[in-house]
Amino acid sequence: MIIKNSKIALPDRNEFVSLDIEIDQGKIVSIGENLQGSEILDASGMQIFPGAIDPHVHFNEPGFTDKEDFYHGTCAAASGGVTTIIDMPCTSVPPVTNLENFRTKLDTVKNKAVVDFGFFGGVSGQVMGADYQKNMAELAAYIMGFKTYFISGMDSFRSLSPDQLMKVLSEARKLQRPVLLHAEDPGIVNGLTKTQKALGKDWLNFFRSRPEEAEVFAVIKAIAAVRATGAQLHIVHVGSGEAAKLLANESNISGETAPHYLAFNNKDLERLGGALKTTPVVKSEGNSEILWECLTKGVLDFAASDHASAGADQKNTGSAWDDYSGIPGTGTLFPYLYSEGLRKRQFPLSRFLKITSENAAQKYGFFDRKGSIEINKDADFIFVNPNEEWQVKGKTFLSKGKITPFENMIFQGKIEKTILRGEIVFDSNSGIHVKPGYGQFIKPHFDISAR
Ligand SMILES: [Zn+2]
């Protein structure tokens, strides 16, 4: 198949280029002028991007599929231009903390995905007994990193103390895998949660229980642990500008943020309530600007959705403490960054490609297959009509979750098609085009030095 008449976003270029793309057996085999072939896909008027990567989702299968499952989650991803997701180990039962649990999860989800997927393994407080080294070593070949928590809301996946994190970092360094950390200080959050719960159940109470200092404290501790061990650490969902800035001079620590931290602050939380409840919570005014700046300068490496959906009843309980924490974000990740970053803020195109695709593929060991439009890579693309605007409506989401803080926002640029390994998986007129199971499991091929 030949894609014709498009404008392509090639790596390290700040302008689109007008070239054809030839696809054979799911791979890009040539990029050039006037390519000839029997099957033509006309992309007149479209901008073509590499398939987006969402390297932080909770699709909950097996275990919590009342909230989300692999089929609905990956359909939502495809509708938002995401062709590869990486699923977290903590929100499935059993959690992916050993090889047997990994196999259970892969067997359960492998015939359900419509986009490609990888897994993170995890190290919880529960598995820090005698076997954690063996478990980590056995998992390493199949997973893209090890997720850990300084504070966890899940009894099935408990947090690590700083000394336990040091042990995990030492082991991960030997295995050449990054460690991912939910960085909020438990001393601060647990203390303030008790105080604020006694004061009320409003959004201001919840907001005050997880202050910016909790992230700053945790990141400082994490920096000390990384300096002591020399391991690679990645801080997930950074919301505090001050915490993000701490990463600027740390060559072994990377960070990600999420659209909700770029778009919203505590005033929005009071207005939107449960629709915007996440942990970490959105921060005060001013933080978003610093996060945008950190994304521009490369202090933060990419954005991820932290997709974690739940039904309307669980998002509107009447108590800020009881509402489910998490939003269905994988379908709005790329559209938000395209509209607000590339278009409104005139983000350099080359940097936009890094934060939506390249950097995650490099960090997690599959840049040989994905992450850019280059010969020999998977033919994963997003066709964007740059001249169309559209309004976000949660009820149209393909996720099981329909409650979104982006409700009614107008985005520039409409995704017309999402293509994975040469097949149309999503079309804006006709929806999902492939059967569950088209999505493949991706194993990492690590060269951790190429961060
Ligand atoms: Zn998460």
mmCIF file of N, CA, C and O and ligand atoms in Angstrom, residues 56 58 88 147 237 306, ligand 1:
data_model
loop_
_atom_site.group_PDB
_atom_site.id
_atom_site.type_symbol
_atom_site.label_atom_id
_atom_site.label_comp_id
_atom_site.label_asym_id
_atom_site.label_seq_id
_atom_site.Cartn_x
_atom_site.Cartn_y
_atom_site.Cartn_z
ATOM 1 N N HIS A 56 1.404 4.839 30.087
ATOM 2 C CA HIS A 56 0.927 4.751 31.476
ATOM 3 C C HIS A 56 -0.594 4.645 31.461
ATOM 4 O O HIS A 56 -1.293 5.657 31.452
ATOM 5 N N HIS A 58 -4.096 2.184 33.057
ATOM 6 C CA HIS A 58 -4.615 1.144 33.958
ATOM 7 C C HIS A 58 -5.848 0.554 33.294
ATOM 8 O O HIS A 58 -6.921 1.131 33.353
ATOM 9 N N MET A 88 -0.116 -0.750 33.494
ATOM 10 C CA MET A 88 0.478 -0.808 34.830
ATOM 11 C C MET A 88 0.187 -2.149 35.515
ATOM 12 O O MET A 88 -0.852 -2.757 35.276
ATOM 13 N N LYS A 147 7.315 -0.873 38.315
ATOM 14 C CA LYS A 147 6.553 0.208 38.970
ATOM 15 C C LYS A 147 6.605 0.043 40.482
ATOM 16 O O LYS A 147 6.423 -1.063 41.000
ATOM 17 N N HIS A 237 3.597 10.694 36.455
ATOM 18 C CA HIS A 237 2.600 11.753 36.697
ATOM 19 C C HIS A 237 3.057 12.891 37.622
ATOM 20 O O HIS A 237 2.497 13.129 38.671
ATOM 21 N N ASP A 306 -2.205 8.284 32.244
ATOM 22 C CA ASP A 306 -2.580 7.686 33.535
ATOM 23 C C ASP A 306 -4.064 7.289 33.509
ATOM 24 O O ASP A 306 -4.783 7.453 34.496
HETATM 25 ZN ZN ZN B 1 -1.135 5.402 37.299
#
